[in-house]
Short mmCIF file of C-alpha atoms and ligand atoms in Angstrom, two decimals:
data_model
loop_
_atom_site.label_atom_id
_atom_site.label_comp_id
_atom_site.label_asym_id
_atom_site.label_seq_id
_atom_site.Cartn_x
_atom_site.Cartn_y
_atom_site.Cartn_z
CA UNK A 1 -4.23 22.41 -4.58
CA UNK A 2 -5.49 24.46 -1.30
CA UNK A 3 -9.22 23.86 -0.93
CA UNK A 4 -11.98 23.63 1.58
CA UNK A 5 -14.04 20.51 1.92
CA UNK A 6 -17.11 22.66 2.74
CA UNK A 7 -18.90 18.79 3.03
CA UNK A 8 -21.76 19.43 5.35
CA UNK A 9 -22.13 18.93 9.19
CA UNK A 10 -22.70 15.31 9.86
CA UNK A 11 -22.93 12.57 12.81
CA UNK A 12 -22.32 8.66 12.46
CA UNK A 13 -24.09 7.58 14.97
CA UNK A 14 -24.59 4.39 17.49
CA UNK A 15 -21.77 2.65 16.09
CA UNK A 16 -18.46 0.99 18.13
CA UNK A 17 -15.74 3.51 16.96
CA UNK A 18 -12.20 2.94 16.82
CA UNK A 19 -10.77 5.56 19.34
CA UNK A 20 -7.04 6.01 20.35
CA UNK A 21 -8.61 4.69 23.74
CA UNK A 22 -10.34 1.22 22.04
CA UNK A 23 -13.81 0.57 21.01
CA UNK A 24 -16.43 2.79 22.71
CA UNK A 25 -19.84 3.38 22.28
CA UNK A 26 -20.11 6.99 20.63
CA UNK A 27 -21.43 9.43 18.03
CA UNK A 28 -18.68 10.76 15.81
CA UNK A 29 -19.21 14.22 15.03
CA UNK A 30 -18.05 16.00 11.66
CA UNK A 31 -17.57 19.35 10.11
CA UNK A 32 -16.08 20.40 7.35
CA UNK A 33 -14.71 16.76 6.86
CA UNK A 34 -12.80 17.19 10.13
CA UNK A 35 -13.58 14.93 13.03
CA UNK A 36 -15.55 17.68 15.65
CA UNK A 37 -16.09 15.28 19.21
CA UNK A 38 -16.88 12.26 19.50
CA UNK A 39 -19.82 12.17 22.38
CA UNK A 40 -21.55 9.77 24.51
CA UNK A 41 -24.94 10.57 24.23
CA UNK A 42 -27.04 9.58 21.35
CA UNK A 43 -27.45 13.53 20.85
CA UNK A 44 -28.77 12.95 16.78
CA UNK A 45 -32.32 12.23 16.31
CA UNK A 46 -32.43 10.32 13.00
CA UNK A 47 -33.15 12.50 9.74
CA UNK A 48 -30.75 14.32 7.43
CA UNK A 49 -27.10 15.01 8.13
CA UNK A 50 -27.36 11.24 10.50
CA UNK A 51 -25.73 8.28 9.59
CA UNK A 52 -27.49 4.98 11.57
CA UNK A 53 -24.51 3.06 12.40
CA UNK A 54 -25.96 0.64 14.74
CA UNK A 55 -25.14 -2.75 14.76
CA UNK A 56 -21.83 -1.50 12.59
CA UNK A 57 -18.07 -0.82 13.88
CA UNK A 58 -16.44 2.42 12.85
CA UNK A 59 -13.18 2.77 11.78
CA UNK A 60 -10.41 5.32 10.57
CA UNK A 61 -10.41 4.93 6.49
CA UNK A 62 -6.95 2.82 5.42
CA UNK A 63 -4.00 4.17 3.94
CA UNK A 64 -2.05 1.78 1.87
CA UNK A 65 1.25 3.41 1.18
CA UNK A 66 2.07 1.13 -1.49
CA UNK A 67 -0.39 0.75 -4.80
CA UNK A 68 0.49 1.36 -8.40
CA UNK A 69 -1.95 3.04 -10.22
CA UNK A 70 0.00 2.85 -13.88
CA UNK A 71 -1.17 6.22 -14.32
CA UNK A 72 0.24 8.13 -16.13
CA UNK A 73 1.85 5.21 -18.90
CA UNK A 74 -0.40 1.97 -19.20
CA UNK A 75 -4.32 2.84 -19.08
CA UNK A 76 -4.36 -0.49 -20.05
CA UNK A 77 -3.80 -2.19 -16.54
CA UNK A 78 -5.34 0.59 -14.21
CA UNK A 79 -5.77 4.35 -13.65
CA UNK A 80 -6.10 6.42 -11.23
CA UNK A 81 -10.00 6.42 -11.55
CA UNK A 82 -10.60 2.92 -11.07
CA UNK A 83 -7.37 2.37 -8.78
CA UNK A 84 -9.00 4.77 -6.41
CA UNK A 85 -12.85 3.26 -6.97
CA UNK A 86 -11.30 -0.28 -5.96
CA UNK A 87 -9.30 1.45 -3.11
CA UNK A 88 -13.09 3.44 -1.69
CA UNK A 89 -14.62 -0.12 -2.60
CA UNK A 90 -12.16 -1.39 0.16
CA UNK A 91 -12.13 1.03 2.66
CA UNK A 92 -8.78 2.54 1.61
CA UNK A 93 -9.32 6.29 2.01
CA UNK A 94 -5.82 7.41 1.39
CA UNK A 95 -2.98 5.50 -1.25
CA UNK A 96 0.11 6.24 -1.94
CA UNK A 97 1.27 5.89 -5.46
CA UNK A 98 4.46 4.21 -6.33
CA UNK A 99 7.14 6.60 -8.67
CA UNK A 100 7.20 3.75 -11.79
CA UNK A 101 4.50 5.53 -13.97
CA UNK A 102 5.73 6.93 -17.31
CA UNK A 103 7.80 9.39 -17.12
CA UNK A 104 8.86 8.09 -14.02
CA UNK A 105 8.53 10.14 -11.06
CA UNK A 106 12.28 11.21 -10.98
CA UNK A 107 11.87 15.05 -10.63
CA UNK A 108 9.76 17.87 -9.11
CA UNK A 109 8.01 19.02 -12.24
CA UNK A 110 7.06 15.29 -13.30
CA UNK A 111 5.45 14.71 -9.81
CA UNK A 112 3.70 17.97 -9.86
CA UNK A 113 2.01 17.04 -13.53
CA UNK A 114 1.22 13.45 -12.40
CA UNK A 115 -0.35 15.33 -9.34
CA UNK A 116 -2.64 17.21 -11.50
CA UNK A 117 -3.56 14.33 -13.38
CA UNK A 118 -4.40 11.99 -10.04
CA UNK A 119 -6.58 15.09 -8.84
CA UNK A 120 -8.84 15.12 -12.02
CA UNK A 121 -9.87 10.86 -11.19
CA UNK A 122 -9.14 10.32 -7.22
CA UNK A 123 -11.98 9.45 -5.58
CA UNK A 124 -9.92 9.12 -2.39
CA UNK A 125 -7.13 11.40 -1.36
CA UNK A 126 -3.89 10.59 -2.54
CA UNK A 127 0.21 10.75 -2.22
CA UNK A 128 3.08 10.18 -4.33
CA UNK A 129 6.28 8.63 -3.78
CA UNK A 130 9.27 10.09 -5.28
CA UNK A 131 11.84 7.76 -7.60
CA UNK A 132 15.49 7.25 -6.86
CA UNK A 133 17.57 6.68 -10.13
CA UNK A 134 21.64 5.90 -9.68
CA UNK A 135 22.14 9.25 -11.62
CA UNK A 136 19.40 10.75 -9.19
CA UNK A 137 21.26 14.09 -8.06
CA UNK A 138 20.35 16.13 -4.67
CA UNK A 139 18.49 18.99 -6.27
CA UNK A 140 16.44 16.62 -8.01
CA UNK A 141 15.18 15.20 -4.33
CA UNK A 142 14.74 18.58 -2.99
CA UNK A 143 12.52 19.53 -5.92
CA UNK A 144 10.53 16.18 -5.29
CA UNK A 145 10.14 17.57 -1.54
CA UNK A 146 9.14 20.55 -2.80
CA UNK A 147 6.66 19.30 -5.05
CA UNK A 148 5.00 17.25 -2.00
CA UNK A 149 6.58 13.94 -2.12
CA UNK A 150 5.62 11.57 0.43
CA UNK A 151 9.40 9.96 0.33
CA UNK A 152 11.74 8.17 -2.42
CA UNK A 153 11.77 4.61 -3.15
CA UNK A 154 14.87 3.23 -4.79
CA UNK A 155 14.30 0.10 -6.80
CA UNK A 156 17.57 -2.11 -6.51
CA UNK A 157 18.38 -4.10 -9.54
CA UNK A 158 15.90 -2.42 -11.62
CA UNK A 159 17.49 -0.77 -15.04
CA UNK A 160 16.23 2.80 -16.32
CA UNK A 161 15.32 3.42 -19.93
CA UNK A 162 16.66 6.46 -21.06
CA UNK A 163 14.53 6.63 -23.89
CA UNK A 164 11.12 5.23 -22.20
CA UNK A 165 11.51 7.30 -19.20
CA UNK A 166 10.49 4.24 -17.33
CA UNK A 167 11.93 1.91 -14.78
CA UNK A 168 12.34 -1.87 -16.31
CA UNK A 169 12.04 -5.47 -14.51
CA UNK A 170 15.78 -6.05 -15.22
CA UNK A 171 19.38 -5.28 -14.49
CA UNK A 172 20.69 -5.42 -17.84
CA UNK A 173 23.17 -2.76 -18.64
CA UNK A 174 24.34 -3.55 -21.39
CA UNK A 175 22.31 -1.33 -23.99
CA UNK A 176 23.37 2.28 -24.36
CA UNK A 177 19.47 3.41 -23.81
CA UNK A 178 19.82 1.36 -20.57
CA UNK A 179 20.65 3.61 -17.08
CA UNK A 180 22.23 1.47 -14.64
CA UNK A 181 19.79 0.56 -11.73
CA UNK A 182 20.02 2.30 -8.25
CA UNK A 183 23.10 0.26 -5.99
CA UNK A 184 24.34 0.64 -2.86
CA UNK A 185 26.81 3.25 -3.57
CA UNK A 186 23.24 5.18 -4.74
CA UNK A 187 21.77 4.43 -1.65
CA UNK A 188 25.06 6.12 0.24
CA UNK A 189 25.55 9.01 -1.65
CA UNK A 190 22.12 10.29 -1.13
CA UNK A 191 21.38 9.42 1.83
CA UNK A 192 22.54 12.37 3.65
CA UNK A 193 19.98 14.39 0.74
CA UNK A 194 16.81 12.36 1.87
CA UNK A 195 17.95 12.39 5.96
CA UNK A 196 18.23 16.36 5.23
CA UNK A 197 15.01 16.44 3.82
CA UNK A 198 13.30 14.24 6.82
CA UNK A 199 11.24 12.05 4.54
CA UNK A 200 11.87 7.76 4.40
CA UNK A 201 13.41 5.91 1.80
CA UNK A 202 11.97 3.06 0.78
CA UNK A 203 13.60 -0.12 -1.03
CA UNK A 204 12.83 -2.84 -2.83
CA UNK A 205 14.83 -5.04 -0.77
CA UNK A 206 15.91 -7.65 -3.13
CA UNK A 207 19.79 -8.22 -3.50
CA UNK A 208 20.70 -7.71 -7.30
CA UNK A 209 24.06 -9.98 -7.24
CA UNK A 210 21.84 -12.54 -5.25
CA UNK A 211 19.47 -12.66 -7.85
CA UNK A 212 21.92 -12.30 -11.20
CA UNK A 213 23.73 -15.40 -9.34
CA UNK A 214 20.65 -17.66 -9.50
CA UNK A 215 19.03 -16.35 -12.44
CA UNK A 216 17.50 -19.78 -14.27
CA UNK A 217 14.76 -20.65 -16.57
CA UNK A 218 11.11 -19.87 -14.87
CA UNK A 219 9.30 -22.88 -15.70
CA UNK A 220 7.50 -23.68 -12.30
CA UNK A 221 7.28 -21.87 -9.25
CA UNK A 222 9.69 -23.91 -6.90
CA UNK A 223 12.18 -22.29 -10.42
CA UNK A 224 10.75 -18.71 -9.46
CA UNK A 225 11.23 -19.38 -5.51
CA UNK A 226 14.85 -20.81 -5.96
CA UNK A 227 15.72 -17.62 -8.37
CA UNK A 228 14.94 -15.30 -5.59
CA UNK A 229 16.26 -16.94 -2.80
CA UNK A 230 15.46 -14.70 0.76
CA UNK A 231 18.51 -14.35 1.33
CA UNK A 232 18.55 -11.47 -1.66
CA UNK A 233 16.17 -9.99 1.22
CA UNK A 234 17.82 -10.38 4.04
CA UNK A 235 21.24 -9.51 2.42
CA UNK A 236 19.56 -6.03 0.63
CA UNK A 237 17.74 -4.57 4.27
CA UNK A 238 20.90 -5.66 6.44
CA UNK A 239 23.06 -3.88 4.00
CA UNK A 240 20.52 -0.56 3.20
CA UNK A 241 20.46 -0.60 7.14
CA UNK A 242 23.88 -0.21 7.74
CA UNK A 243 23.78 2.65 4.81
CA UNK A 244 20.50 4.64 6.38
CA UNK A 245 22.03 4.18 10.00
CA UNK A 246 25.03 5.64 9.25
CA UNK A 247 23.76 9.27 8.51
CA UNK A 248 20.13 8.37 10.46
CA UNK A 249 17.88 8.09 7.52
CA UNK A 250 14.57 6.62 8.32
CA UNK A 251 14.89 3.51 5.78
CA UNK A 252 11.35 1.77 5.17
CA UNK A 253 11.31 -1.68 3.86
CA UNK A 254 8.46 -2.59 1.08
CA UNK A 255 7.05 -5.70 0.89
CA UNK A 256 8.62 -7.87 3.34
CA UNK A 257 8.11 -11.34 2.28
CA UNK A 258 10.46 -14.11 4.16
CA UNK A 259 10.95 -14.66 7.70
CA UNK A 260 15.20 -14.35 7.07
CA UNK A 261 14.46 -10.98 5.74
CA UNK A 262 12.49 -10.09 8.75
CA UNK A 263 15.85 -11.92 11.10
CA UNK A 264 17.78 -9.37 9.28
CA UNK A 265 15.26 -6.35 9.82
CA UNK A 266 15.00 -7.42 13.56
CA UNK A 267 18.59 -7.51 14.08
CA UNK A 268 18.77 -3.70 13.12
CA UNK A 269 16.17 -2.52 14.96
CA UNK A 270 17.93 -4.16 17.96
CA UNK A 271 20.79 -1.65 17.24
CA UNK A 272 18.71 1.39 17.14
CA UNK A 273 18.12 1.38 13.30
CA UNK A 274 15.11 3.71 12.34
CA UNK A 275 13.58 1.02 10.45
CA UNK A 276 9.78 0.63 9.48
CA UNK A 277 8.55 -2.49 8.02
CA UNK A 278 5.68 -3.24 5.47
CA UNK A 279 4.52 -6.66 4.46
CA UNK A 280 1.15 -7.34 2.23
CA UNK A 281 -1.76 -9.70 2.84
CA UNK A 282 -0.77 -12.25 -0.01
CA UNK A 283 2.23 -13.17 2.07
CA UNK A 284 0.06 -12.87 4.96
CA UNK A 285 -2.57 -15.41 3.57
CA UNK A 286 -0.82 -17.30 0.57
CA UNK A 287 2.01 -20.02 0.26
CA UNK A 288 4.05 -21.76 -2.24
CA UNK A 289 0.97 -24.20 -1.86
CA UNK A 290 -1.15 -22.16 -3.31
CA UNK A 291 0.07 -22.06 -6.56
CA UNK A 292 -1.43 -24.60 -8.47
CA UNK A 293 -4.81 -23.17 -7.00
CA UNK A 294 -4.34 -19.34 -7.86
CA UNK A 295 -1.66 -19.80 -10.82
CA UNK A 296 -0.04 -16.32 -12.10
CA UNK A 297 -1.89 -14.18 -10.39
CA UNK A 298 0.31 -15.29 -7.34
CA UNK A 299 3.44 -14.25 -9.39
CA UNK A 300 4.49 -11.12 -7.74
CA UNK A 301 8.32 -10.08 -6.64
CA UNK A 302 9.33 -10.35 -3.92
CA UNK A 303 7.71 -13.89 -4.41
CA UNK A 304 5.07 -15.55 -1.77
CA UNK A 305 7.36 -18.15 -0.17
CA UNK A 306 6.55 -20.96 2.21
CA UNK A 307 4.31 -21.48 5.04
CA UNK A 308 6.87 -21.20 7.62
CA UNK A 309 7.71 -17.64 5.75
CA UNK A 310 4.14 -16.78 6.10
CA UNK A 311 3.59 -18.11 9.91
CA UNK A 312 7.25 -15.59 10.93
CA UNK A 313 5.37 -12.84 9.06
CA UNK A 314 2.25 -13.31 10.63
CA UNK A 315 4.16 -13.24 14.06
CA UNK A 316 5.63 -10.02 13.51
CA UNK A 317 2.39 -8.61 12.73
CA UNK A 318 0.41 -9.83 15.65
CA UNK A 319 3.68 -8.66 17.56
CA UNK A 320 4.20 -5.11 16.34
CA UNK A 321 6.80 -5.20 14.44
CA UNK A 322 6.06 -5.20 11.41
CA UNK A 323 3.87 -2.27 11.86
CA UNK A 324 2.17 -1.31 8.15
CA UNK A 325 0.47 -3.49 6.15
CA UNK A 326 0.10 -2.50 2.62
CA UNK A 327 -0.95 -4.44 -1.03
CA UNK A 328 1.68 -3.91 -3.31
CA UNK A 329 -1.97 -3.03 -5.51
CA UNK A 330 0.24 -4.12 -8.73
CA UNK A 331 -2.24 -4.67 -12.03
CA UNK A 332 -1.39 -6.12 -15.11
CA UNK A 333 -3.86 -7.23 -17.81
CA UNK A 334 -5.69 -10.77 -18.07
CA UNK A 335 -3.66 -11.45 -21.40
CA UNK A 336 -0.37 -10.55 -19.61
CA UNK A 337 -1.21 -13.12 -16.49
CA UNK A 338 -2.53 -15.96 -18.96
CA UNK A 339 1.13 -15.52 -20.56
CA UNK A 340 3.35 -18.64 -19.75
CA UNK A 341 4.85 -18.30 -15.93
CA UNK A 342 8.60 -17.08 -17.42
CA UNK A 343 6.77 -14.36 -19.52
CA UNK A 344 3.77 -13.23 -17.25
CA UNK A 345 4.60 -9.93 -15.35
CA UNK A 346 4.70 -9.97 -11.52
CA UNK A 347 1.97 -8.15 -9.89
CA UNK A 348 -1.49 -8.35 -9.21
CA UNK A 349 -4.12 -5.82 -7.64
CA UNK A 350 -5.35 -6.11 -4.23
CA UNK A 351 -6.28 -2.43 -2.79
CA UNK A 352 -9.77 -3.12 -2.20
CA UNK A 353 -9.19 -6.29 0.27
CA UNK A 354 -6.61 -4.66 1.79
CA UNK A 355 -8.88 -3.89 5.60
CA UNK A 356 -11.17 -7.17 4.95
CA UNK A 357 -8.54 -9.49 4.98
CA UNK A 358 -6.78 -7.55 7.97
CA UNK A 359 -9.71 -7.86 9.58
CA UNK A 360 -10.19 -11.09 8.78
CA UNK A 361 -6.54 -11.73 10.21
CA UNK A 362 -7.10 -9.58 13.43
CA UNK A 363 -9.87 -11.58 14.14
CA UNK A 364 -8.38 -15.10 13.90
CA UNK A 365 -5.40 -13.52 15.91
CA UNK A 366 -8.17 -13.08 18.53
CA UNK A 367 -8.15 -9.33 18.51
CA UNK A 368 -10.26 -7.69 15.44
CA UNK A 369 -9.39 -3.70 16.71
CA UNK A 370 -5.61 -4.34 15.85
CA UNK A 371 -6.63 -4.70 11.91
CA UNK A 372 -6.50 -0.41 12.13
CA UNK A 373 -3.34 -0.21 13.80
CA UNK A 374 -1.93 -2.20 10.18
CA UNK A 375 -3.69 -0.42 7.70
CA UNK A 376 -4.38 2.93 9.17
CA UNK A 377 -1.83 4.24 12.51
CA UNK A 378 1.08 2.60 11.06
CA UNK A 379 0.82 4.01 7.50
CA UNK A 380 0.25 6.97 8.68
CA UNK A 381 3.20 7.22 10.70
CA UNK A 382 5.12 6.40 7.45
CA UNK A 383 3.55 9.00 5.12
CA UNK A 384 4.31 11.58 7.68
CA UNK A 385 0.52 12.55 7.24
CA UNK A 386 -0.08 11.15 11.38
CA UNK A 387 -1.35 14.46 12.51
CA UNK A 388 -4.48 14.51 10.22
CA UNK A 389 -5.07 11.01 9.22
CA UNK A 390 -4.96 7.30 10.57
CA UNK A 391 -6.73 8.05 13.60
CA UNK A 392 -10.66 8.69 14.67
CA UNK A 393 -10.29 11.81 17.33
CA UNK A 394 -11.45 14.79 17.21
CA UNK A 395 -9.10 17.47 14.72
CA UNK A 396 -8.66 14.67 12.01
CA UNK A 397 -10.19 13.92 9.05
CA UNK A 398 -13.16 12.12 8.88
CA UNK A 399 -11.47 9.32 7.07
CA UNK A 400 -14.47 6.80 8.13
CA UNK A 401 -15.12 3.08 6.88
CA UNK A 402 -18.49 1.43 8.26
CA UNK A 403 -18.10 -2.36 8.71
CA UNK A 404 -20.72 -4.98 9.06
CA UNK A 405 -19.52 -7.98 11.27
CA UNK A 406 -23.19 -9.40 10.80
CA UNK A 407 -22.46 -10.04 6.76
CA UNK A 408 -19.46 -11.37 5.28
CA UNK A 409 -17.83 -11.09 2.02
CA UNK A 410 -16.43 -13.29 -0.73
CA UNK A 411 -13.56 -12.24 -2.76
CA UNK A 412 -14.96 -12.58 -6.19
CA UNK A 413 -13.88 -11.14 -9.36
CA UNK A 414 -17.17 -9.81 -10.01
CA UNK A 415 -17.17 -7.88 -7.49
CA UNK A 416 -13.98 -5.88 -7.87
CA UNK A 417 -13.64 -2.16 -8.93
CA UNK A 418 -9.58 -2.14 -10.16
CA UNK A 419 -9.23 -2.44 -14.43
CA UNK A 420 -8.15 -6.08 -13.52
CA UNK A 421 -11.25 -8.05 -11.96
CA UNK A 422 -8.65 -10.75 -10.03
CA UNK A 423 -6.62 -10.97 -7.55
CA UNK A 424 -4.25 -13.28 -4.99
CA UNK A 425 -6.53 -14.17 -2.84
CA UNK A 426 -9.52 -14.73 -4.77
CA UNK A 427 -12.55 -17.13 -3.14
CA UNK A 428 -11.36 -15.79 0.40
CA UNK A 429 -13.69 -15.38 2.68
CA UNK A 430 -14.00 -12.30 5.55
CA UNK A 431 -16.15 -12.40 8.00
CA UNK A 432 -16.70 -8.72 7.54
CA UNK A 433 -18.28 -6.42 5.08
CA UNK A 434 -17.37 -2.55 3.97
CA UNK A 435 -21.19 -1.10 4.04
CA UNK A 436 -20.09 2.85 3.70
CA UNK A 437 -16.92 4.69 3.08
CA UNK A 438 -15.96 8.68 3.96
CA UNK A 439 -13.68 10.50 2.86
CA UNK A 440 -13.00 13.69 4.85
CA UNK A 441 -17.12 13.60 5.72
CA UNK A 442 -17.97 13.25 2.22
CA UNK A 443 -19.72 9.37 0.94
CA UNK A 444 -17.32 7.49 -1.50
CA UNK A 445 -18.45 4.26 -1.47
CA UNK A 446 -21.56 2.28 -0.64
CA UNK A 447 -21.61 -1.76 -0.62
CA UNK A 448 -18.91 -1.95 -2.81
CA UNK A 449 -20.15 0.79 -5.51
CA UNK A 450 -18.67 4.02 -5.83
CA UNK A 451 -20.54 7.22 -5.13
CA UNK A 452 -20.11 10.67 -6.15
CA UNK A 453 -17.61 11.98 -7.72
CA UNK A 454 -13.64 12.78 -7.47
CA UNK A 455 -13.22 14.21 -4.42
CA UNK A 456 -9.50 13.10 -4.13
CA UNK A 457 -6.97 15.46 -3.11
CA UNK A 458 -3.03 15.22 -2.61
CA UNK A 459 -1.74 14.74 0.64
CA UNK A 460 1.49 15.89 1.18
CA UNK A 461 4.23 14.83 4.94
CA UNK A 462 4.39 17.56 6.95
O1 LIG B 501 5.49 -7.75 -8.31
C1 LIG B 501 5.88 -6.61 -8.51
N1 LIG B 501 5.20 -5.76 -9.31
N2 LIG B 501 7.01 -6.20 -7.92
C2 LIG B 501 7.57 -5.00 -8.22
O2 LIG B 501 8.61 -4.71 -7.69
C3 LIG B 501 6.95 -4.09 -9.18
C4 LIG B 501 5.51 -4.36 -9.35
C5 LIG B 501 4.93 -3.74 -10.60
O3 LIG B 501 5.08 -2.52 -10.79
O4 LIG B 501 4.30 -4.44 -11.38
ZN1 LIG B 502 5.36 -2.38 -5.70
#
């Protein structure tokens, strides 16, 4: 999957870039799709090969290290075609594609066929994650290393079908097609394998006896929030820590969601755990509040919990330490939301407001330039890809999003590019618009419209 980007030589110029140093005034050079100098002096003469950026800000594309695309298994809800036309709507030049597609990601071979498949549609460039099953065995990590794997994410509580090749939303055992899900004693036995192998592994941190000890009828949402209590979270990371600390795995937490899972995540990082955190913008932006305003399009696990959840989240954000943002970019169809609460399936999209709604956030938090370290730097960091991407400086890739701060934009479902036209935090308002979108020098996206063609390609932690 070697190949040139022999994109032509091109300047965005008399923009404010995001630099490693802050904003400044300067043309970004490009060659190749790599980043050349970025100069002072309005050197480009408008004409061909010059982008006009006045007026705009410039900023390193976003990577969200957490989307499902459902590709390969349910065209239905989302490929990778229109995953990654939503993600260049949005700024999102790089995702990173969670392992429960069918066959699930579980081995080399099946990673290096879904790879094939993602680099036919991806309009933006593209990793995979790696899954973890409880019968998961070392050589089957290595060959997902091998085959480019950006990590492994273990899925506690989550049952296996033997049969389906898929990962299920329960921890029934009790059929013989069933594999048991991924437990502790997983997480132990192979975490010398992934610390070998230098790559993260990522949980859902959600504590399976928590949950199978408050299991009730779903019939509201207060039913869904007392079902899936944060302590689940809080127990899951403190205990995962303790397991990734004791042979130095770097452990990455998904979707952090309630402010006594990020007590517990704290309190390891205070003893030296190597410990990255991830939270998304609906439990950024939404509460239990919300509910009867957005309905089932909020349902998503780990739920969106209360304002004070939301207000420790937001803290750790502004603060640094929770250092990636991500979306969790989860689709399911309109006739599987519209199903009653109990039966509806959690997850909604939400790659392409991923950067406006950071933005959005930066800016109330009184510093817009900190919405890149979220989406882009800290991601990048994560998907061990920090040397090429995440970053506007001369060597990387010209990864570029152009933003308007003189138009804003309304989150409307006619305006989105995923399968499923809704979304968590639909009739927001940023105060920001995406206006053009690079990829590695080469125009993805325009005003929310996709341009050219599939340019994607695999990115792979080096
Ligand atoms: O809300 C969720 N949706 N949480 C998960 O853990 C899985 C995801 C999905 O794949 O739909
Ligand atoms: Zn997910």
């Amino acid at each position: 999957m070697i190949e040139r980007a022999a994109g032509p030589a091109l300047v965005i110029a008399g923009g404010t870039v995001h630099t490693p140093d802050g904003p400044r005034r300067v043309d970004v050079h490009i060659s190749d799709g790599v980043i050349t100098s970025l100069e002072e002096r309005r050197s480009a003469s408008p004409g061909p090969g010059v982008v006009d950026a006045r007026g705009m800000y410039v900023l390193p594309g976003a990577i969200d290290v957490h989307v499902h695309s459902r590709d390969p298994g349910f065209p239905e809800k989302e490929d990778f075609g229109t995953l990654t036309a939503a993600a260049a709507a949005g700024g999102v030049t790089t995702v990173v594609d969670m392992p429960n597609t069918v066959p699930a990601v579980d081995a080399g071979g099946v990673l290096e066929a879904k790879a094939a498949l993602a680099h036919s549609k991806a309009r933006v460039d593209f990793g995979l994650w790696g899954l973890i099953r409880s019968s998961s065995t070392a050589e089957q990590l290595e060959s997902l290393a091998r085959a480019g794997a950006i990590g492994f994410k273990a899925y506690l509580g989550y049952a296996f079908s033997l049969g389906r090749k898929q990962i299920l939303y329960t921890a029934e055992t009790d059929d013989p097609d069933l594999e048991a899900p991924p437990d502790y004693g997983t997480l132990l036995r192979l975490a010398p394998v992934v610390s070998a192998l230098g790559l993260p592994l990522v949980i859902h941190a959600e504590d399976p006896g928590i949950l199978a000890a408050f299991r009730r009828p779903l019939d509201s949402y207060s039913a869904i929030l007392a079902a899936r209590p944060p302590e689940a979270e809080a127990v899951a990371i403190s205990a995962a820590a303790a397991i990734a600390d004791s042979v130095g795995t770097r452990l990455h937490i998904a979707h952090l969601s309630s402010a006594l899972g990020l007590m517990a995540a704290e309190a390891a990082l205070k003893d030296g755990s190597r410990l990255s955190l991830e939270t998304c913008p609906q439990y950024l932006w939404l509460s239990d509040q919300d509910f009867p305003r957005v309905g089932n399009v909020m349902k998503v696990y780990p739920p969106v919990r209360t304002a004070l959840d939301r207000a420790a989240l937001i803290d750790a954000v502004d603060r640094g330490v929770i250092r990636i943002v991500a979306t969790d970019h989860a689709p399911h169809t309109n006739e599987e939301k519209a199903r009653p609460l109990e039966l509806a399936p959690a997850g909604s999209p939400g790659v392409q407001t991923l950067y406006l709604s950071c933005l959005e956030l930066a800016k109330r938090l009184g510093d817009m330039w900190k919405a890149p370290r979220w989406v882009s730097e800290g991601p990048a960091a994560l998907a061990g890809v920090h040397e090429s991407k995440g970053q506007i400086t001369p060597g990387f890739d010209a990864d570029l999003v152009l933003v308007d701060p003189r138009r804003g934009t309304e989150f409307r479902p006619s305006l989105m590019r995923s399968r499923q036209r809704h979304g968590a935090l639909e009739g927001m308002r940023s105060s920001f618009s995406i206006a053009e979108v690079y990829v590695r020098g080469r125009l993805v996206a325009r005003e929310g419209r996709k341009v050219g063609k599939a340019i994607g390609r695999m990115v792979a932690p080096r």
